[in-house]
mmCIF file of C-alpha atoms and ligand atoms in Angstrom:
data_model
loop_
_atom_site.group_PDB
_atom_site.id
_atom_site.type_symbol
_atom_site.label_atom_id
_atom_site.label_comp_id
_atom_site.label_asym_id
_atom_site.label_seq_id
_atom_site.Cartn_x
_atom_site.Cartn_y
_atom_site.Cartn_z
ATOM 1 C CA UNK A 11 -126.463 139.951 41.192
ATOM 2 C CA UNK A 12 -127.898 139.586 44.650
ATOM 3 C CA UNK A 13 -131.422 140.118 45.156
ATOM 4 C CA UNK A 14 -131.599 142.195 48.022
ATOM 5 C CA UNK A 15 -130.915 145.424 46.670
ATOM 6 C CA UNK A 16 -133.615 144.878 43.626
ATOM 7 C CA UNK A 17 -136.694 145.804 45.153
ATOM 8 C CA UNK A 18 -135.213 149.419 45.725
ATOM 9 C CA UNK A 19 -134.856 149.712 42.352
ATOM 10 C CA UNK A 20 -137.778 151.465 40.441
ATOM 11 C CA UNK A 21 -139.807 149.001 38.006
ATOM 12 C CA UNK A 22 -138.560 151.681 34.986
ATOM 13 C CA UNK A 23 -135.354 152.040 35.987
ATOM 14 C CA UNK A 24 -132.965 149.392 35.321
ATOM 15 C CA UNK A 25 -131.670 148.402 33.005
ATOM 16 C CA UNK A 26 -130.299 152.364 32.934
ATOM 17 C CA UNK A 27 -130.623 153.936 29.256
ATOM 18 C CA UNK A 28 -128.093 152.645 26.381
ATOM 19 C CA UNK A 29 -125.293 155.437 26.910
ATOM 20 C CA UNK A 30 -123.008 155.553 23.679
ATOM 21 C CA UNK A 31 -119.926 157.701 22.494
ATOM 22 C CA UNK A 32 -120.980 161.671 21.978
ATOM 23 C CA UNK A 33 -124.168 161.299 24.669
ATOM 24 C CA UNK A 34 -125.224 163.121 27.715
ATOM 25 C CA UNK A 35 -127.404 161.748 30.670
ATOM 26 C CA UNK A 36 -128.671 164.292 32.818
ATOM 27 C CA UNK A 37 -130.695 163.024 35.892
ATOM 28 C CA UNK A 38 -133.134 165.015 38.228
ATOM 29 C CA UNK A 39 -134.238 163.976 41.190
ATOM 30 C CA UNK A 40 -136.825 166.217 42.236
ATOM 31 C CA UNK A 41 -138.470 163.853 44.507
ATOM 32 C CA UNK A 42 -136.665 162.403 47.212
ATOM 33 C CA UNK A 43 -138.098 159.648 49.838
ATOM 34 C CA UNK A 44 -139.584 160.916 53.005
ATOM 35 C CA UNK A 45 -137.503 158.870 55.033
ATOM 36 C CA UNK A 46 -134.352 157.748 53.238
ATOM 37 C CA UNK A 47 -133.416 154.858 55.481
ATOM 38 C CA UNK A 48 -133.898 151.957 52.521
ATOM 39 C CA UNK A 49 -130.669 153.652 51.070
ATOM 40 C CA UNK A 50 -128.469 153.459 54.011
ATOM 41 C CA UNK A 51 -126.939 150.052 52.975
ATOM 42 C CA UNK A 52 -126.128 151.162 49.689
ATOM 43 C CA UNK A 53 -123.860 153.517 50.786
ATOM 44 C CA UNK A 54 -120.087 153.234 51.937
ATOM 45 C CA UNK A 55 -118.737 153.757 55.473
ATOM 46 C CA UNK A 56 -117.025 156.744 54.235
ATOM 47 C CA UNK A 57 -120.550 158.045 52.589
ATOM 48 C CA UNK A 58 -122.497 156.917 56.528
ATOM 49 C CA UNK A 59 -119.626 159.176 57.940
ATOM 50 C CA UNK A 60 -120.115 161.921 56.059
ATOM 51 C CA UNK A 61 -123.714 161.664 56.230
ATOM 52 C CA UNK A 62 -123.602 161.478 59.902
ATOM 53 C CA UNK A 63 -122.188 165.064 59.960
ATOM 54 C CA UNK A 64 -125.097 166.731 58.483
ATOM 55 C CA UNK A 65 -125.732 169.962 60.777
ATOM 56 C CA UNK A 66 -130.010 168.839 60.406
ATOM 57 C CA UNK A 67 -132.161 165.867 59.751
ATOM 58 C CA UNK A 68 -133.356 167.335 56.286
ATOM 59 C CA UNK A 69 -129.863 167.456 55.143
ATOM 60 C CA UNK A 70 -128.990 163.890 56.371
ATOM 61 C CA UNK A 71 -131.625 162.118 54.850
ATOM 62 C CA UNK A 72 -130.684 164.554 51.723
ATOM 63 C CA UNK A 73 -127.587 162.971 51.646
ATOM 64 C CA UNK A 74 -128.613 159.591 51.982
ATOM 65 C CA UNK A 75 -131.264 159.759 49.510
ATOM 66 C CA UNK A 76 -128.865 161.906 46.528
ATOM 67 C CA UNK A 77 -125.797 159.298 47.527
ATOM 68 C CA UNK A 78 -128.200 155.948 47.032
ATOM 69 C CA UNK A 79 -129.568 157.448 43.922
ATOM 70 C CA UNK A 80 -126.142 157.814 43.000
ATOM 71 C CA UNK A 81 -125.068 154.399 43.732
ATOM 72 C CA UNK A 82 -128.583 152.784 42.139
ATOM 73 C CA UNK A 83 -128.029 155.012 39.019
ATOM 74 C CA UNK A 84 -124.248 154.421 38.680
ATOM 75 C CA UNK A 85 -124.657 150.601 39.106
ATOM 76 C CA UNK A 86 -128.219 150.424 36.969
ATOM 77 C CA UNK A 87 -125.221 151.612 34.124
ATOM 78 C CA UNK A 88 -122.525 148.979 35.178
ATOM 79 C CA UNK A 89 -124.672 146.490 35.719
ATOM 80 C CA UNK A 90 -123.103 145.838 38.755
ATOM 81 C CA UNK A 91 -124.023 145.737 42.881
ATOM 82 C CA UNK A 92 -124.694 149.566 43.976
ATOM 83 C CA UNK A 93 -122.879 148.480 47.489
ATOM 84 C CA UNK A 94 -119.752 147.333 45.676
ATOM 85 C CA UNK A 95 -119.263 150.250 43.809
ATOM 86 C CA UNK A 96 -115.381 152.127 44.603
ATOM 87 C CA UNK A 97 -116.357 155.541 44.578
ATOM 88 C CA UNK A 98 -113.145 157.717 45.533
ATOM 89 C CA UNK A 99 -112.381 161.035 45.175
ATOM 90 C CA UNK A 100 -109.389 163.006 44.387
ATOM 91 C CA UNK A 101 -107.310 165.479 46.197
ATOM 92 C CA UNK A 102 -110.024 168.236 45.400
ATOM 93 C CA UNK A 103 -112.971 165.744 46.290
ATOM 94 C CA UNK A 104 -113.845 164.903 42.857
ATOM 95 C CA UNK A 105 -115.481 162.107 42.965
ATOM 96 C CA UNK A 106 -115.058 159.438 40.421
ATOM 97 C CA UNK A 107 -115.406 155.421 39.580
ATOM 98 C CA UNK A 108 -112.315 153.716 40.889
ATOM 99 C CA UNK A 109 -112.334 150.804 37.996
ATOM 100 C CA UNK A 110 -109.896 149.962 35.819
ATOM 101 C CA UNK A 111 -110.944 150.861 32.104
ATOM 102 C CA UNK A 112 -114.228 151.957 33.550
ATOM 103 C CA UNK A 113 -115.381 154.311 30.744
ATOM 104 C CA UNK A 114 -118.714 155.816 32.891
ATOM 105 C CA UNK A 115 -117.759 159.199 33.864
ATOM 106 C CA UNK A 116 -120.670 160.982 36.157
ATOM 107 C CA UNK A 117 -120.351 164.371 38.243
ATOM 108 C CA UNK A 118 -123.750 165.331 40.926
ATOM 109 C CA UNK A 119 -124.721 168.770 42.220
ATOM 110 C CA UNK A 120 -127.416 169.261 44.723
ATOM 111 C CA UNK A 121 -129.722 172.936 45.669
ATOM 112 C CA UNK A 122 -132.855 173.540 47.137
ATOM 113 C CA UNK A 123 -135.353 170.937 45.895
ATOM 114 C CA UNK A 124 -133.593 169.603 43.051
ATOM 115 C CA UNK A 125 -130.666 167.158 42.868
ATOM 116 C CA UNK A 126 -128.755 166.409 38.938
ATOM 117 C CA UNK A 127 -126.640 163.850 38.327
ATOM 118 C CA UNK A 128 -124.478 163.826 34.569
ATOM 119 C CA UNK A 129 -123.336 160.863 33.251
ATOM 120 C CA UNK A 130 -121.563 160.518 29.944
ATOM 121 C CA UNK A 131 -118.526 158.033 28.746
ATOM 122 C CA UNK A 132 -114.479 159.067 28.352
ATOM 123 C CA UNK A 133 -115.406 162.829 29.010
ATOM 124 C CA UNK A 134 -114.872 164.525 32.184
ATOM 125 C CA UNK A 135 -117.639 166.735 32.882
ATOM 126 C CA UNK A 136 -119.201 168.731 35.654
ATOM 127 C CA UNK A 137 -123.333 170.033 36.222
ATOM 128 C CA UNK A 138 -124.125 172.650 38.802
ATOM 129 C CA UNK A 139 -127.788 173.212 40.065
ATOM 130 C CA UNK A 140 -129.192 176.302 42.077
ATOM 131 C CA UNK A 141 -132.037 177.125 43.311
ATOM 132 C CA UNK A 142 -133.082 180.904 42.769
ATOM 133 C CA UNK A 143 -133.507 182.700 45.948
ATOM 134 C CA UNK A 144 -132.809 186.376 47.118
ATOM 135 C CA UNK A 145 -129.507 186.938 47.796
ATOM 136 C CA UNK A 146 -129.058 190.349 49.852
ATOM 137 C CA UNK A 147 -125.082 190.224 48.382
ATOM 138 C CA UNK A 148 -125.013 189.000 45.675
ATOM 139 C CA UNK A 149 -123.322 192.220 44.110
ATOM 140 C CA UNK A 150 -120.462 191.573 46.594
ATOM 141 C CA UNK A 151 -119.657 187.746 45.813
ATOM 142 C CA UNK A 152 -120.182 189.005 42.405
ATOM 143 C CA UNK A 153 -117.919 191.641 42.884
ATOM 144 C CA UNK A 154 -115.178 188.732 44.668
ATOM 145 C CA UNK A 155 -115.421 185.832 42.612
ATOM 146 C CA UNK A 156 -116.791 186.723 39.125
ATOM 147 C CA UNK A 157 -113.925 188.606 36.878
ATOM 148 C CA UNK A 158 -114.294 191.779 35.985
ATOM 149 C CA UNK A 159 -115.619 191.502 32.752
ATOM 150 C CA UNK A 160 -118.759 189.301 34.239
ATOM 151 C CA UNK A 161 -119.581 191.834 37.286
ATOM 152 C CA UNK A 162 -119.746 194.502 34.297
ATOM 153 C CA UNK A 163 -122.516 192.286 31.890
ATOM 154 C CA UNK A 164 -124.563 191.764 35.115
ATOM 155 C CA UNK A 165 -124.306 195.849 35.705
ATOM 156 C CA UNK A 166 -125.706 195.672 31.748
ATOM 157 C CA UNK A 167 -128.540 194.165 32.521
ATOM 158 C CA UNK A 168 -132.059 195.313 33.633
ATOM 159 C CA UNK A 169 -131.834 195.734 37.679
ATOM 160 C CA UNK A 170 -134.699 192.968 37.986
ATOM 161 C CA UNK A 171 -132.828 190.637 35.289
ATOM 162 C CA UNK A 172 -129.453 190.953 37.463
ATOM 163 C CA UNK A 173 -130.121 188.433 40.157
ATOM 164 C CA UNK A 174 -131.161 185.569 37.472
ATOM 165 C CA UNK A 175 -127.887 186.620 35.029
ATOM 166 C CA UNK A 176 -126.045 185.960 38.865
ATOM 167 C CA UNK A 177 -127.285 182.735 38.852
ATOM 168 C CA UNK A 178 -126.480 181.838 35.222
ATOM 169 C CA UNK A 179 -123.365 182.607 35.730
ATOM 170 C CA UNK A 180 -122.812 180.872 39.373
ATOM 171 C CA UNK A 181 -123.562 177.974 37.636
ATOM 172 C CA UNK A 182 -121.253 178.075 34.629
ATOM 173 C CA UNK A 183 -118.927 178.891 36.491
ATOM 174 C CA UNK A 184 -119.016 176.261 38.635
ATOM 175 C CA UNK A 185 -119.902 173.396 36.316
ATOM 176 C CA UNK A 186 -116.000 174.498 34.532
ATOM 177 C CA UNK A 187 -114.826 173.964 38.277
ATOM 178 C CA UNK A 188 -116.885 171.131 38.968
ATOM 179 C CA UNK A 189 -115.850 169.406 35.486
ATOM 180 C CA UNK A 190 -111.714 170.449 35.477
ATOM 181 C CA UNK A 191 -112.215 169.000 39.285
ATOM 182 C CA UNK A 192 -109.278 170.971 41.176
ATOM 183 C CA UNK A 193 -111.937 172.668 42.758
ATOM 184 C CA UNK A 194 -111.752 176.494 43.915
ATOM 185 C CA UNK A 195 -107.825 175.974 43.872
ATOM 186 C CA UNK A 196 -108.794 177.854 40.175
ATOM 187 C CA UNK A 197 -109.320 181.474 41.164
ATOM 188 C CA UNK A 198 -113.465 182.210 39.812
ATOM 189 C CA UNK A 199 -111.941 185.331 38.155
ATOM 190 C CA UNK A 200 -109.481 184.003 36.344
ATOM 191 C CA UNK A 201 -111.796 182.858 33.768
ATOM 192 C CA UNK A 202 -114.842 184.453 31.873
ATOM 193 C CA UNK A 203 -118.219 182.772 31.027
ATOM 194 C CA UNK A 204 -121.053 184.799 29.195
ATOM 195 C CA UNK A 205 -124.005 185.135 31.055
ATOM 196 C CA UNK A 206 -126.668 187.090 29.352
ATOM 197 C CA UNK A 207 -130.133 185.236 28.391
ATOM 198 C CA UNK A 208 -129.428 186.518 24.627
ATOM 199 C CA UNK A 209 -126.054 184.720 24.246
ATOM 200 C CA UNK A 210 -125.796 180.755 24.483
ATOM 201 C CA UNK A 211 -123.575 179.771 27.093
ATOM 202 C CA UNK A 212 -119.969 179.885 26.608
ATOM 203 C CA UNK A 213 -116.282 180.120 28.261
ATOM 204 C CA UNK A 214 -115.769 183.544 26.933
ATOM 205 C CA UNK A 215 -112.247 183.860 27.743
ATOM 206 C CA UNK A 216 -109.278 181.880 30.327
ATOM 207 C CA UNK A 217 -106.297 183.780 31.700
ATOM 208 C CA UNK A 218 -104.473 180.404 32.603
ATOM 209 C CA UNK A 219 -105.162 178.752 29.453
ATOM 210 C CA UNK A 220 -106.360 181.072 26.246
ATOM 211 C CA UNK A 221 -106.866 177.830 24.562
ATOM 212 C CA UNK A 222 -109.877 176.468 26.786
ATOM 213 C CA UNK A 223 -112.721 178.320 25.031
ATOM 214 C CA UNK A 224 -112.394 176.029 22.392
ATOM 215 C CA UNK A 225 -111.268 172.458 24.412
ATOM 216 C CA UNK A 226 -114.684 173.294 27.075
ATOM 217 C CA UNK A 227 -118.459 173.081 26.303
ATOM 218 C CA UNK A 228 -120.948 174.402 28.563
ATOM 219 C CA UNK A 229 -124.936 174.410 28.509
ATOM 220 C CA UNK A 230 -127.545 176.030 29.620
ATOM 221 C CA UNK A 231 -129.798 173.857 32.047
ATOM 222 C CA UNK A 232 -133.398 174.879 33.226
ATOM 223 C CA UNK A 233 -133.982 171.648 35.060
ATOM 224 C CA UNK A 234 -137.605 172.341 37.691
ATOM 225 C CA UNK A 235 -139.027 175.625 38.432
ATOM 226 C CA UNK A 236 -137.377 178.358 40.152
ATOM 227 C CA UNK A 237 -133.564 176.673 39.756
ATOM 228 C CA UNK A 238 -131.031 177.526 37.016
ATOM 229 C CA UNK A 239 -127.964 174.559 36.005
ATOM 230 C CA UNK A 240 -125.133 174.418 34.027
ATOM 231 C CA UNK A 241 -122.799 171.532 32.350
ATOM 232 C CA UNK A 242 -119.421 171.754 31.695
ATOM 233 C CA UNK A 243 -117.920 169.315 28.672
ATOM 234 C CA UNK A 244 -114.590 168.735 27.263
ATOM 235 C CA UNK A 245 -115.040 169.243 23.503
ATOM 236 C CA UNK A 246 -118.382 169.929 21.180
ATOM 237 C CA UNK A 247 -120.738 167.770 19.594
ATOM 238 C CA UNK A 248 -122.340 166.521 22.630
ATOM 239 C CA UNK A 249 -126.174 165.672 22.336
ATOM 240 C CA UNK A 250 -127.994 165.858 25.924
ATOM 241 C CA UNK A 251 -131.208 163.321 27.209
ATOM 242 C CA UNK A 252 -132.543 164.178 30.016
ATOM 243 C CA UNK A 253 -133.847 161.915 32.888
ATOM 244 C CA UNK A 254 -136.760 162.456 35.531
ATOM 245 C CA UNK A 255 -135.833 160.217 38.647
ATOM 246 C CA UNK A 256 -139.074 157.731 38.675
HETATM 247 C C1 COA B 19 -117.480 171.650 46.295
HETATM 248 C C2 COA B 19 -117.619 172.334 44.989
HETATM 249 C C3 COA B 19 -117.049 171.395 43.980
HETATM 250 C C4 COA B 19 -119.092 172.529 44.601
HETATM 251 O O1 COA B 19 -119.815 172.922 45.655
HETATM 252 P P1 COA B 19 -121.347 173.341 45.583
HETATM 253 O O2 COA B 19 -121.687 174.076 44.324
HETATM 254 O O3 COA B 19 -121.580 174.024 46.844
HETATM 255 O O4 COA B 19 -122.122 171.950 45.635
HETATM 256 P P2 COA B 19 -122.817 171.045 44.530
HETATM 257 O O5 COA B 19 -124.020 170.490 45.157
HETATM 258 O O6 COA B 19 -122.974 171.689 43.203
HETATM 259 O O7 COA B 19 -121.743 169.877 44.307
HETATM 260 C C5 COA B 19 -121.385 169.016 45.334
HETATM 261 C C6 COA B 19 -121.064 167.678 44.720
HETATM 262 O O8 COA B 19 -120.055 167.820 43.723
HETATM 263 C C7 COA B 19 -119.143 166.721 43.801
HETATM 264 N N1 COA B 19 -117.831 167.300 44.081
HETATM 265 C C8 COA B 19 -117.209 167.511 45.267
HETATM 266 N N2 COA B 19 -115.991 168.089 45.050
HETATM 267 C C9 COA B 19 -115.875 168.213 43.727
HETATM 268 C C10 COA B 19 -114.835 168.727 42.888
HETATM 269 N N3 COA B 19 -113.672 169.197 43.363
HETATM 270 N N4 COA B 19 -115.025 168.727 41.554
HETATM 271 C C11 COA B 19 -116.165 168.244 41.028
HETATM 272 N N5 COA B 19 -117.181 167.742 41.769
HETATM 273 C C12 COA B 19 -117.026 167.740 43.095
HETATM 274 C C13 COA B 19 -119.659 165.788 44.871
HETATM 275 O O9 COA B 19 -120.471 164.824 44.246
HETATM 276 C C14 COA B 19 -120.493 166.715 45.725
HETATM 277 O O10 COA B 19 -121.564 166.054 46.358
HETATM 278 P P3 COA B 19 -121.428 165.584 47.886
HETATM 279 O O11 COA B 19 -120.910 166.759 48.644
HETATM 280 O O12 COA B 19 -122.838 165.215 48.266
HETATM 281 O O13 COA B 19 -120.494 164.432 47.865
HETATM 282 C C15 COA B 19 -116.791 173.620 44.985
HETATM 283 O O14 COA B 19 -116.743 174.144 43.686
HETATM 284 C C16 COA B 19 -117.184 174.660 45.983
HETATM 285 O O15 COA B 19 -116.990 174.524 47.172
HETATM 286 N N6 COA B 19 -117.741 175.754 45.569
HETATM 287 C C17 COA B 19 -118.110 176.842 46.475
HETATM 288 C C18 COA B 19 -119.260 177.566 45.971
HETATM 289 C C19 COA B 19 -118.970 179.062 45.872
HETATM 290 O O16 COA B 19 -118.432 179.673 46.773
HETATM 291 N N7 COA B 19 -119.315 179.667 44.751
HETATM 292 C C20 COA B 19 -119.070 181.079 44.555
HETATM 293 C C21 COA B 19 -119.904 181.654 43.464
HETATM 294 S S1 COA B 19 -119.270 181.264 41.857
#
């Protein structure tokens, strides 16, 4: 291991927390560096690239900050050199660990203040993190992406609940996208996900395949104030730990 990259590392950080077989890591990074620049050669030409189209400075040094953590987190697990790690993603942008028998799976959503990063082994999984703000439309995406049977339980609940149920189910809804990985190529309403604060969260029902409520997990995430997440899992019996970036 070279040394240069070390001093980056927070003093309680590495080496990353034992993972095992049936475990969730869930990472927030509510903090970010002022100026992210110590990441920069961590990350990938492809990762400078993208950063480099950022339409503001807040959102470049966003990226640079979320994709170091990535690479520091990702490599604190592997043991391994952060700038040598094959990210790649597939046709949908998925991104994923490009190592043979590598068994780390990890999936990273970004809003507002809060970044999360998932981590868990053989699984494929996918976390979605919003912040809460006023949307002025939200009855019209709901009305265009969520399926029928959603738009009607947000109708169901109390006017000032309905923007928070939104959320919830933004999330869950995404974290299945996020964690199948073909992105929106899966129309949002051809699948239902509960979305009520008195039911846990659940795929409720799946036009394409009638068999996914039992093959997906999804939780409930209330990860910093004011912002609402979700996690998509294939199969049950999952048990979560959750991280606070140092
Ligand atoms: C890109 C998409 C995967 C998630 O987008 P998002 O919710 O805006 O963004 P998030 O911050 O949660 O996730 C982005 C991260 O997910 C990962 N990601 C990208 N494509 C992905 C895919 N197909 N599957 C899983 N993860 C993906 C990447 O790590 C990405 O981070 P990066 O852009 O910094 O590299 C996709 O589902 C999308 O574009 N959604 C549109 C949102 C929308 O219109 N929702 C309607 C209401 S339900």
């Amino acid at each position: 291991m070279e040394e240069s990259f070390v001093p980056l590392l927070p003093a309680s950080f590495r080496p990353a927390p034992a993972l095992s077989e049936g475990h969730i890591h869930i990472w927030t990074i509510s903090q970010r560096p002022r100026t992210s620049s110590d990441y920069v050669p961590l990350l990938s030409k492809d990762e400078l690239s993208r950063a480099s189209g950022m339409r503001s400075p807040q959102l470049f040094n966003r990226f640079i900050a979320d994709h170091g953590a990535l690479r520091l987190l990702l490599s604190a697990y592997l043991d391994t050199d952060p700038r040598k790690l094959p990210i790649v993603a597939n046709n949908y942008g998925k991104p994923a660990l490009d190592i043979p028998h590598c068994r780390l799976r990890f999936n990273m959503s970004h809003s507002g203040e809060l970044t999360m990063i998932a981590l868990c082994l053989d699984s494929e999984l996918g976390v979605d993190v919003e912040a809460m703000r006023p949307i002025a439309e939200w009855e019209e995406i709901a009305a265009s992406h969520f399926s029928h049977h959603e738009s009607e339980s947000l109708r169901g609940e109390e006017p000032k609940a309905r923007i928070s149920a939104f959320f919830r189910c933004w999330t869950r809804k995404e974290a299945l996208i996020k964690a199948i990985g073909m992105g929106l190529s899966i129309p949002l309403d051809s699948f239902t996900v509960s979305t009520s604060l008195t039911e846990p969260a659940m795929l409720l029902h799946c036009a394409w395949d009638p068999g996914a409520v039992r093959h997906w997990t999804l939780v409930h995430l209330e990860p910093g104030p004011g912002h609402v997440g979700a996690l998509a899992i294939e199969d049950a019996d999952w048990s979560i730990q959750q991280f606070e970036w140092p």
